Tab-separated table of N, CA, C and O in Angstrom:
chain	number	residue	atom	x	y	z
A	6	MET	N	103.241	144.014	103.315
A	6	MET	CA	103.525	142.738	103.924
A	6	MET	C	102.248	142.119	104.499
A	6	MET	O	102.015	140.938	104.350
A	7	THR	N	101.384	142.910	105.166
A	7	THR	CA	100.187	142.358	105.793
A	7	THR	C	99.137	141.931	104.784
A	7	THR	O	98.274	141.143	105.122
A	8	HIS	N	99.229	142.434	103.542
A	8	HIS	CA	98.234	142.036	102.556
A	8	HIS	C	98.384	140.567	102.151
A	8	HIS	O	97.468	139.964	101.643
A	9	SER	N	99.563	139.963	102.415
A	9	SER	CA	99.773	138.559	102.075
A	9	SER	C	99.336	137.619	103.200
A	9	SER	O	99.346	136.414	103.028
A	10	ILE	N	98.952	138.164	104.346
A	10	ILE	CA	98.499	137.345	105.473
A	10	ILE	C	97.022	137.044	105.272
A	10	ILE	O	96.208	137.963	105.197
A	11	PRO	N	96.658	135.769	105.180
A	11	PRO	CA	95.251	135.417	104.951
A	11	PRO	C	94.330	135.926	106.064
A	11	PRO	O	94.709	135.947	107.240
A	12	SER	N	93.131	136.334	105.670
A	12	SER	CA	92.134	136.815	106.622
A	12	SER	C	91.074	135.765	106.910
A	12	SER	O	89.992	136.095	107.363
A	13	THR	N	91.388	134.519	106.654
A	13	THR	CA	90.438	133.441	106.912
A	13	THR	C	90.693	132.865	108.305
A	13	THR	O	91.649	133.233	108.976
A	14	SER	N	89.851	131.940	108.706
A	14	SER	CA	90.031	131.305	110.009
A	14	SER	C	90.859	130.026	109.914
A	14	SER	O	91.055	129.331	110.907
A	15	GLU	N	91.366	129.718	108.734
A	15	GLU	CA	92.181	128.511	108.537
A	15	GLU	C	93.496	128.629	109.306
A	15	GLU	O	94.030	129.724	109.472
A	16	PRO	N	94.053	127.510	109.767
A	16	PRO	CA	95.343	127.553	110.472
A	16	PRO	C	96.445	128.110	109.567
A	16	PRO	O	96.440	127.892	108.355
A	17	LEU	N	97.367	128.841	110.179
A	17	LEU	CA	98.513	129.384	109.450
A	17	LEU	C	99.773	128.669	109.906
A	17	LEU	O	99.941	128.371	111.093
A	18	VAL	N	100.657	128.401	108.953
A	18	VAL	CA	101.923	127.728	109.230
A	18	VAL	C	103.054	128.684	108.847
A	18	VAL	O	103.058	129.243	107.753
A	19	LEU	N	103.987	128.863	109.784
A	19	LEU	CA	105.170	129.683	109.539
A	19	LEU	C	106.400	128.873	109.917
A	19	LEU	O	106.341	128.051	110.843
A	20	VAL	N	107.500	129.105	109.205
A	20	VAL	CA	108.747	128.403	109.507
A	20	VAL	C	109.920	129.380	109.515
A	20	VAL	O	109.915	130.375	108.800
A	21	CYS	N	110.905	129.038	110.345
A	21	CYS	CA	112.168	129.778	110.404
A	21	CYS	C	113.224	128.773	110.819
A	21	CYS	O	113.210	128.290	111.957
A	22	HIS	N	114.099	128.424	109.888
A	22	HIS	CA	115.112	127.390	110.106
A	22	HIS	C	114.405	126.094	110.494
A	22	HIS	O	113.580	125.616	109.753
A	23	GLU	N	114.698	125.544	111.668
A	23	GLU	CA	114.065	124.288	112.079
A	23	GLU	C	112.757	124.518	112.842
A	23	GLU	O	112.049	123.567	113.155
A	24	TRP	N	112.464	125.767	113.188
A	24	TRP	CA	111.278	126.063	113.989
A	24	TRP	C	110.033	126.174	113.126
A	24	TRP	O	110.059	126.748	112.043
A	25	ARG	N	108.952	125.646	113.633
A	25	ARG	CA	107.648	125.711	112.977
A	25	ARG	C	106.676	126.348	113.961
A	25	ARG	O	106.678	126.029	115.154
A	26	VAL	N	105.846	127.232	113.467
A	26	VAL	CA	104.787	127.850	114.269
A	26	VAL	C	103.472	127.648	113.536
A	26	VAL	O	103.388	127.857	112.324
A	27	GLU	N	102.468	127.208	114.266
A	27	GLU	CA	101.119	127.091	113.728
A	27	GLU	C	100.189	127.914	114.601
A	27	GLU	O	100.266	127.858	115.829
A	28	ILE	N	99.319	128.671	113.946
A	28	ILE	CA	98.332	129.463	114.677
A	28	ILE	C	96.955	128.991	114.231
A	28	ILE	O	96.593	129.099	113.056
A	29	HIS	N	96.209	128.459	115.188
A	29	HIS	CA	94.867	127.938	114.940
A	29	HIS	C	93.850	128.874	115.577
A	29	HIS	O	94.087	129.405	116.652
A	30	MET	N	92.719	129.040	114.909
A	30	MET	CA	91.634	129.833	115.455
A	30	MET	C	90.422	128.934	115.608
A	30	MET	O	90.069	128.212	114.685
A	31	ARG	N	89.819	128.968	116.771
A	31	ARG	CA	88.609	128.190	117.027
A	31	ARG	C	87.497	129.142	117.423
A	31	ARG	O	87.699	130.038	118.238
A	32	GLN	N	86.327	128.939	116.830
A	32	GLN	CA	85.187	129.795	117.134
A	32	GLN	C	84.049	128.960	117.702
A	32	GLN	O	83.704	127.905	117.163
A	33	GLU	N	83.496	129.428	118.806
A	33	GLU	CA	82.390	128.750	119.467
A	33	GLU	C	81.074	129.087	118.770
A	33	GLU	O	81.005	130.013	117.958
A	34	ASP	N	80.033	128.354	119.122
A	34	ASP	CA	78.715	128.611	118.552
A	34	ASP	C	78.198	130.007	118.888
A	34	ASP	O	77.440	130.595	118.125
A	35	ASP	N	78.632	130.553	120.026
A	35	ASP	CA	78.178	131.892	120.428
A	35	ASP	C	79.010	133.005	119.793
A	35	ASP	O	78.821	134.179	120.100
A	36	GLY	N	79.950	132.659	118.907
A	36	GLY	CA	80.755	133.656	118.205
A	36	GLY	C	82.083	133.967	118.867
A	36	GLY	O	82.931	134.637	118.279
A	37	ILE	N	82.283	133.501	120.089
A	37	ILE	CA	83.536	133.737	120.804
A	37	ILE	C	84.664	132.971	120.103
A	37	ILE	O	84.513	131.799	119.775
A	38	ALA	N	85.790	133.657	119.870
A	38	ALA	CA	86.914	133.038	119.160
A	38	ALA	C	88.156	133.026	120.050
A	38	ALA	O	88.352	133.903	120.885
A	39	THR	N	88.985	132.010	119.857
A	39	THR	CA	90.227	131.840	120.607
A	39	THR	C	91.347	131.506	119.636
A	39	THR	O	91.137	130.760	118.686
A	40	LEU	N	92.517	132.058	119.886
A	40	LEU	CA	93.706	131.733	119.101
A	40	LEU	C	94.571	130.769	119.902
A	40	LEU	O	94.783	130.963	121.108
A	41	LEU	N	95.066	129.747	119.235
A	41	LEU	CA	95.977	128.782	119.835
A	41	LEU	C	97.227	128.751	118.968
A	41	LEU	O	97.133	128.551	117.755
A	42	ALA	N	98.379	128.954	119.577
A	42	ALA	CA	99.633	128.956	118.825
A	42	ALA	C	100.539	127.848	119.355
A	42	ALA	O	100.674	127.660	120.568
A	43	TYR	N	101.138	127.124	118.430
A	43	TYR	CA	102.032	126.004	118.747
A	43	TYR	C	103.357	126.259	118.057
A	43	TYR	O	103.391	126.712	116.919
A	44	ALA	N	104.446	125.939	118.750
A	44	ALA	CA	105.771	126.110	118.164
A	44	ALA	C	106.644	124.931	118.565
A	44	ALA	O	106.531	124.406	119.673
A	45	GLY	N	107.484	124.523	117.639
A	45	GLY	CA	108.396	123.431	117.937
A	45	GLY	C	109.249	123.062	116.752
A	45	GLY	O	109.087	123.598	115.655
A	46	GLN	N	110.131	122.109	116.988
A	46	GLN	CA	111.046	121.649	115.949
A	46	GLN	C	110.748	120.224	115.519
A	46	GLN	O	111.322	119.739	114.562
A	47	ASN	N	109.896	119.534	116.240
A	47	ASN	CA	109.611	118.133	115.949
A	47	ASN	C	108.106	117.931	115.760
A	47	ASN	O	107.357	118.883	115.580
A	48	VAL	N	107.696	116.683	115.857
A	48	VAL	CA	106.268	116.372	115.681
A	48	VAL	C	105.414	116.827	116.851
A	48	VAL	O	104.229	117.028	116.684
A	49	THR	N	106.017	117.001	118.008
A	49	THR	CA	105.280	117.462	119.178
A	49	THR	C	105.651	118.916	119.446
A	49	THR	O	106.836	119.247	119.520
A	50	PRO	N	104.645	119.789	119.591
A	50	PRO	CA	104.985	121.197	119.852
A	50	PRO	C	105.675	121.353	121.201
A	50	PRO	O	105.318	120.695	122.171
A	51	GLU	N	106.674	122.225	121.237
A	51	GLU	CA	107.423	122.472	122.464
A	51	GLU	C	106.836	123.629	123.261
A	51	GLU	O	107.045	123.722	124.464
A	52	ARG	N	106.125	124.500	122.577
A	52	ARG	CA	105.516	125.663	123.230
A	52	ARG	C	104.077	125.796	122.751
A	52	ARG	O	103.777	125.621	121.575
A	53	VAL	N	103.214	126.133	123.693
A	53	VAL	CA	101.799	126.327	123.389
A	53	VAL	C	101.346	127.592	124.091
A	53	VAL	O	101.669	127.812	125.257
A	54	THR	N	100.610	128.427	123.384
A	54	THR	CA	100.054	129.621	124.004
A	54	THR	C	98.653	129.855	123.460
A	54	THR	O	98.319	129.406	122.369
A	55	GLN	N	97.866	130.560	124.241
A	55	GLN	CA	96.472	130.822	123.876
A	55	GLN	C	96.201	132.304	124.069
A	55	GLN	O	96.683	132.911	125.015
A	56	GLN	N	95.428	132.887	123.146
A	56	GLN	CA	94.988	134.271	123.288
A	56	GLN	C	93.497	134.324	123.086
A	56	GLN	O	92.945	133.661	122.220
A	57	GLY	N	92.858	135.162	123.855
A	57	GLY	CA	91.422	135.304	123.767
A	57	GLY	C	90.821	135.094	125.136
A	57	GLY	O	91.537	135.005	126.127
A	58	PRO	N	89.544	135.051	125.222
A	58	PRO	CA	88.593	134.973	124.116
A	58	PRO	C	88.346	136.335	123.467
A	58	PRO	O	88.440	137.366	124.115
A	59	PHE	N	88.045	136.289	122.187
A	59	PHE	CA	87.676	137.463	121.416
A	59	PHE	C	86.167	137.393	121.174
A	59	PHE	O	85.638	136.322	120.898
A	60	GLN	N	85.500	138.515	121.267
A	60	GLN	CA	84.046	138.542	121.128
A	60	GLN	C	83.577	138.272	119.707
A	60	GLN	O	82.458	137.824	119.503
A	61	ARG	N	84.437	138.536	118.736
A	61	ARG	CA	84.080	138.300	117.319
A	61	ARG	C	85.279	137.689	116.607
A	61	ARG	O	86.431	137.936	116.957
A	62	ALA	N	84.984	136.935	115.561
A	62	ALA	CA	86.043	136.302	114.767
A	62	ALA	C	86.959	137.348	114.140
A	62	ALA	O	88.172	137.135	114.045
A	63	GLU	N	86.406	138.485	113.741
A	63	GLU	CA	87.212	139.530	113.111
A	63	GLU	C	88.296	140.041	114.053
A	63	GLU	O	89.399	140.382	113.627
A	64	GLN	N	87.982	140.106	115.353
A	64	GLN	CA	88.975	140.545	116.333
A	64	GLN	C	90.107	139.523	116.434
A	64	GLN	O	91.278	139.892	116.509
A	65	ALA	N	89.755	138.243	116.450
A	65	ALA	CA	90.768	137.185	116.520
A	65	ALA	C	91.637	137.191	115.272
A	65	ALA	O	92.863	137.046	115.356
A	66	ILE	N	91.026	137.384	114.117
A	66	ILE	CA	91.785	137.424	112.865
A	66	ILE	C	92.726	138.626	112.861
A	66	ILE	O	93.881	138.528	112.442
A	67	GLY	N	92.265	139.760	113.371
A	67	GLY	CA	93.119	140.941	113.468
A	67	GLY	C	94.305	140.709	114.396
A	67	GLY	O	95.435	141.084	114.078
A	68	ALA	N	94.053	140.074	115.532
A	68	ALA	CA	95.136	139.764	116.469
A	68	ALA	C	96.115	138.783	115.831
A	68	ALA	O	97.333	138.929	115.966
A	69	ARG	N	95.576	137.800	115.126
A	69	ARG	CA	96.444	136.816	114.471
A	69	ARG	C	97.304	137.484	113.404
A	69	ARG	O	98.492	137.194	113.286
A	70	ARG	N	96.720	138.408	112.647
A	70	ARG	CA	97.494	139.131	111.629
A	70	ARG	C	98.639	139.909	112.260
A	70	ARG	O	99.751	139.939	111.741
A	71	ALA	N	98.402	140.522	113.427
A	71	ALA	CA	99.455	141.276	114.122
A	71	ALA	C	100.562	140.335	114.597
A	71	ALA	O	101.751	140.664	114.493
A	72	ILE	N	100.185	139.167	115.098
A	72	ILE	CA	101.178	138.178	115.549
A	72	ILE	C	102.016	137.706	114.366
A	72	ILE	O	103.246	137.641	114.438
A	73	VAL	N	101.354	137.384	113.265
A	73	VAL	CA	102.065	136.913	112.067
A	73	VAL	C	102.989	138.003	111.537
A	73	VAL	O	104.126	137.723	111.133
A	74	LYS	N	102.540	139.233	111.559
A	74	LYS	CA	103.376	140.342	111.096
A	74	LYS	C	104.670	140.409	111.909
A	74	LYS	O	105.761	140.604	111.349
A	75	GLN	N	104.569	140.227	113.230
A	75	GLN	CA	105.760	140.232	114.078
A	75	GLN	C	106.668	139.046	113.776
A	75	GLN	O	107.888	139.186	113.740
A	76	LEU	N	106.076	137.873	113.563
A	76	LEU	CA	106.879	136.698	113.227
A	76	LEU	C	107.605	136.896	111.889
A	76	LEU	O	108.774	136.536	111.754
A	77	LEU	N	106.913	137.464	110.907
A	77	LEU	CA	107.535	137.730	109.608
A	77	LEU	C	108.694	138.710	109.758
A	77	LEU	O	109.738	138.549	109.120
A	78	ALA	N	108.529	139.701	110.612
A	78	ALA	CA	109.593	140.679	110.854
A	78	ALA	C	110.797	140.040	111.549
A	78	ALA	O	111.901	140.575	111.487
A	79	ASN	N	110.573	138.899	112.203
A	79	ASN	CA	111.658	138.206	112.910
A	79	ASN	C	112.194	137.011	112.134
A	79	ASN	O	112.796	136.101	112.711
A	80	GLY	N	111.972	136.975	110.820
A	80	GLY	CA	112.597	135.963	109.986
A	80	GLY	C	111.741	134.763	109.623
A	80	GLY	O	112.192	133.890	108.887
A	81	TYR	N	110.531	134.677	110.132
A	81	TYR	CA	109.661	133.557	109.771
A	81	TYR	C	109.083	133.781	108.387
A	81	TYR	O	108.960	134.914	107.923
A	82	GLN	N	108.747	132.684	107.728
A	82	GLN	CA	108.115	132.749	106.409
A	82	GLN	C	106.784	132.019	106.468
A	82	GLN	O	106.685	130.928	107.047
A	83	LEU	N	105.784	132.620	105.870
A	83	LEU	CA	104.462	132.017	105.807
A	83	LEU	C	104.484	130.900	104.773
A	83	LEU	O	104.948	131.090	103.657
A	84	ARG	N	104.027	129.725	105.149
A	84	ARG	CA	104.014	128.548	104.269
A	84	ARG	C	102.572	128.102	104.039
A	84	ARG	O	102.083	127.184	104.677
A	85	SER	N	101.917	128.755	103.115
A	85	SER	CA	100.511	128.454	102.864
A	85	SER	C	100.300	127.081	102.236
A	85	SER	O	99.211	126.518	102.332
A	86	GLN	N	101.335	126.507	101.635
A	86	GLN	CA	101.209	125.193	101.009
A	86	GLN	C	101.433	124.040	101.986
A	86	GLN	O	101.100	122.901	101.677
A	87	GLN	N	102.002	124.323	103.136
A	87	GLN	CA	102.250	123.264	104.115
A	87	GLN	C	101.018	123.067	104.989
A	87	GLN	O	100.504	124.028	105.570
A	88	PRO	N	100.548	121.841	105.110
A	88	PRO	CA	99.381	121.599	105.966
A	88	PRO	C	99.773	121.663	107.445
A	88	PRO	O	100.906	121.335	107.804
A	89	PRO	N	98.848	122.087	108.296
A	89	PRO	CA	99.145	122.097	109.732
A	89	PRO	C	99.259	120.660	110.247
A	89	PRO	O	98.535	119.771	109.797
A	90	ILE	N	100.172	120.442	111.174
A	90	ILE	CA	100.364	119.094	111.715
A	90	ILE	C	99.878	118.978	113.162
A	90	ILE	O	99.808	117.875	113.692
A	91	TRP	N	99.535	120.120	113.785
A	91	TRP	CA	99.135	120.091	115.185
A	91	TRP	C	97.640	120.353	115.363
A	91	TRP	O	97.202	120.926	116.364
A	92	VAL	N	96.848	119.909	114.399
A	92	VAL	CA	95.394	120.087	114.454
A	92	VAL	C	94.793	119.337	115.639
A	92	VAL	O	93.922	119.855	116.345
A	93	LEU	N	95.255	118.116	115.883
A	93	LEU	CA	94.726	117.335	117.002
A	93	LEU	C	95.061	117.992	118.340
A	93	LEU	O	94.234	117.973	119.259
A	94	ASN	N	96.236	118.590	118.446
A	94	ASN	CA	96.585	119.320	119.660
A	94	ASN	C	95.609	120.479	119.876
A	94	ASN	O	95.151	120.705	120.998
A	95	ALA	N	95.303	121.201	118.802
A	95	ALA	CA	94.378	122.332	118.893
A	95	ALA	C	92.984	121.850	119.306
A	95	ALA	O	92.337	122.467	120.155
A	96	GLN	N	92.525	120.753	118.715
A	96	GLN	CA	91.213	120.220	119.076
A	96	GLN	C	91.173	119.805	120.543
A	96	GLN	O	90.202	120.078	121.254
A	97	ARG	N	92.215	119.138	121.010
A	97	ARG	CA	92.276	118.710	122.409
A	97	ARG	C	92.276	119.913	123.348
A	97	ARG	O	91.547	119.951	124.342
A	98	ASP	N	93.074	120.926	123.028
A	98	ASP	CA	93.183	122.090	123.904
A	98	ASP	C	91.896	122.907	123.933
A	98	ASP	O	91.504	123.415	124.981
A	99	ILE	N	91.237	123.046	122.806
A	99	ILE	CA	89.988	123.817	122.790
A	99	ILE	C	88.886	123.046	123.502
A	99	ILE	O	88.050	123.630	124.184
A	100	ARG	N	88.880	121.721	123.390
A	100	ARG	CA	87.900	120.910	124.126
A	100	ARG	C	88.117	121.071	125.636
A	100	ARG	O	87.168	121.225	126.397
A	101	ALA	N	89.369	121.066	126.070
A	101	ALA	CA	89.671	121.256	127.491
A	101	ALA	C	89.210	122.640	127.959
A	101	ALA	O	88.671	122.779	129.062
A	102	ALA	N	89.410	123.653	127.127
A	102	ALA	CA	88.964	125.005	127.483
A	102	ALA	C	87.441	125.069	127.578
A	102	ALA	O	86.892	125.714	128.474
A	103	ARG	N	86.747	124.397	126.662
A	103	ARG	CA	85.277	124.358	126.706
A	103	ARG	C	84.797	123.680	127.984
A	103	ARG	O	83.851	124.147	128.628
A	104	GLU	N	85.425	122.562	128.337
A	104	GLU	CA	85.031	121.836	129.549
A	104	GLU	C	85.256	122.687	130.790
A	104	GLU	O	84.422	122.714	131.696
A	105	CYS	N	86.355	123.406	130.836
A	105	CYS	CA	86.639	124.293	131.959
A	105	CYS	C	85.587	125.398	132.031
A	105	CYS	O	85.101	125.742	133.113
A	106	LYS	N	85.226	125.947	130.892
A	106	LYS	CA	84.209	126.995	130.835
A	106	LYS	C	82.862	126.468	131.323
A	106	LYS	O	82.151	127.147	132.063
A	107	GLN	N	82.513	125.242	130.939
A	107	GLN	CA	81.258	124.641	131.379
A	107	GLN	C	81.246	124.422	132.894
A	107	GLN	O	80.237	124.662	133.553
A	108	ARG	N	82.354	123.959	133.434
A	108	ARG	CA	82.428	123.706	134.880
A	108	ARG	C	82.329	124.981	135.695
A	108	ARG	O	81.805	124.982	136.803
A	109	SER	N	82.839	126.081	135.161
A	109	SER	CA	82.864	127.326	135.933
A	109	SER	C	81.703	128.258	135.595
A	109	SER	O	81.675	129.384	136.072
A	110	ARG	N	80.767	127.780	134.804
A	110	ARG	CA	79.619	128.598	134.429
A	110	ARG	C	78.762	128.873	135.670
A	110	ARG	O	78.453	127.984	136.439
A	111	GLY	N	78.407	130.121	135.855
A	111	GLY	CA	77.592	130.516	137.005
A	111	GLY	C	76.108	130.328	136.739
A	111	GLY	O	75.665	130.235	135.593
A	112	ASN	N	75.335	130.265	137.806
A	112	ASN	CA	73.883	130.178	137.707
A	112	ASN	C	73.328	131.567	137.982
A	112	ASN	O	73.406	132.055	139.110
A	113	TYR	N	72.754	132.200	136.962
A	113	TYR	CA	72.252	133.561	137.087
A	113	TYR	C	70.733	133.627	137.048
A	113	TYR	O	70.167	134.673	136.809
A	114	GLU	N	70.075	132.503	137.308
A	114	GLU	CA	68.618	132.491	137.334
A	114	GLU	C	68.140	133.158	138.613
A	114	GLU	O	68.657	132.901	139.692
A	115	PHE	N	67.125	133.996	138.467
A	115	PHE	CA	66.570	134.697	139.615
A	115	PHE	C	65.590	133.799	140.346
A	115	PHE	O	64.710	133.190	139.746
A	116	ALA	N	65.766	133.716	141.642
A	116	ALA	CA	64.840	132.981	142.497
A	116	ALA	C	64.445	133.919	143.632
A	116	ALA	O	65.303	134.350	144.409
A	117	PRO	N	63.175	134.291	143.728
A	117	PRO	CA	62.747	135.228	144.776
A	117	PRO	C	63.155	134.782	146.178
A	117	PRO	O	63.447	135.604	147.039
A	118	SER	N	63.222	133.481	146.412
A	118	SER	CA	63.592	133.009	147.741
A	118	SER	C	65.043	133.358	148.085
A	118	SER	O	65.423	133.332	149.248
A	119	ASP	N	65.854	133.668	147.068
A	119	ASP	CA	67.231	134.074	147.327
A	119	ASP	C	67.314	135.486	147.897
A	119	ASP	O	68.280	135.838	148.543
A	120	VAL	N	66.268	136.282	147.638
A	120	VAL	CA	66.281	137.677	148.044
A	120	VAL	C	65.411	137.904	149.278
A	120	VAL	O	65.808	138.572	150.228
A	121	PHE	N	64.211	137.361	149.254
A	121	PHE	CA	63.265	137.583	150.341
A	121	PHE	C	63.291	136.409	151.304
A	121	PHE	O	63.238	135.258	150.898
A	122	LEU	N	63.367	136.743	152.573
A	122	LEU	CA	63.313	135.689	153.579
A	122	LEU	C	61.887	135.184	153.701
A	122	LEU	O	60.934	135.965	153.772
A	123	ASP	N	61.735	133.937	153.738
A	123	ASP	CA	60.415	133.325	153.831
A	123	ASP	C	60.134	133.010	155.296
A	123	ASP	O	60.522	131.986	155.817
A	124	TRP	N	59.464	133.936	155.973
A	124	TRP	CA	59.248	133.803	157.408
A	124	TRP	C	57.970	133.128	157.660
A	124	TRP	O	57.004	133.176	157.962
């Protein structure tokens, strides 16, 4: 069953009755990867979840394969011919995560005046 799950970073689409699930993977320039999953019955996803960050794309792909395997076991079908419809949602969410990461980035530059008192 897992051999049919793609090992690429392309979004995956799964369906079960009226429910649609899309799993998107985004990789940063530093190699850090994040999985974003969307689920819903209409044009707007009703549920959104994020996993990661993963230090390498291979780790994210492995996690995604495990998630897809569970969905397949619960009645979902992989639809490789259906294009993802929540790409803009994924782009918006990953941009928000990047902005949050930038805002919370620490300053780790060494300054001797931080350690030694200048009397």
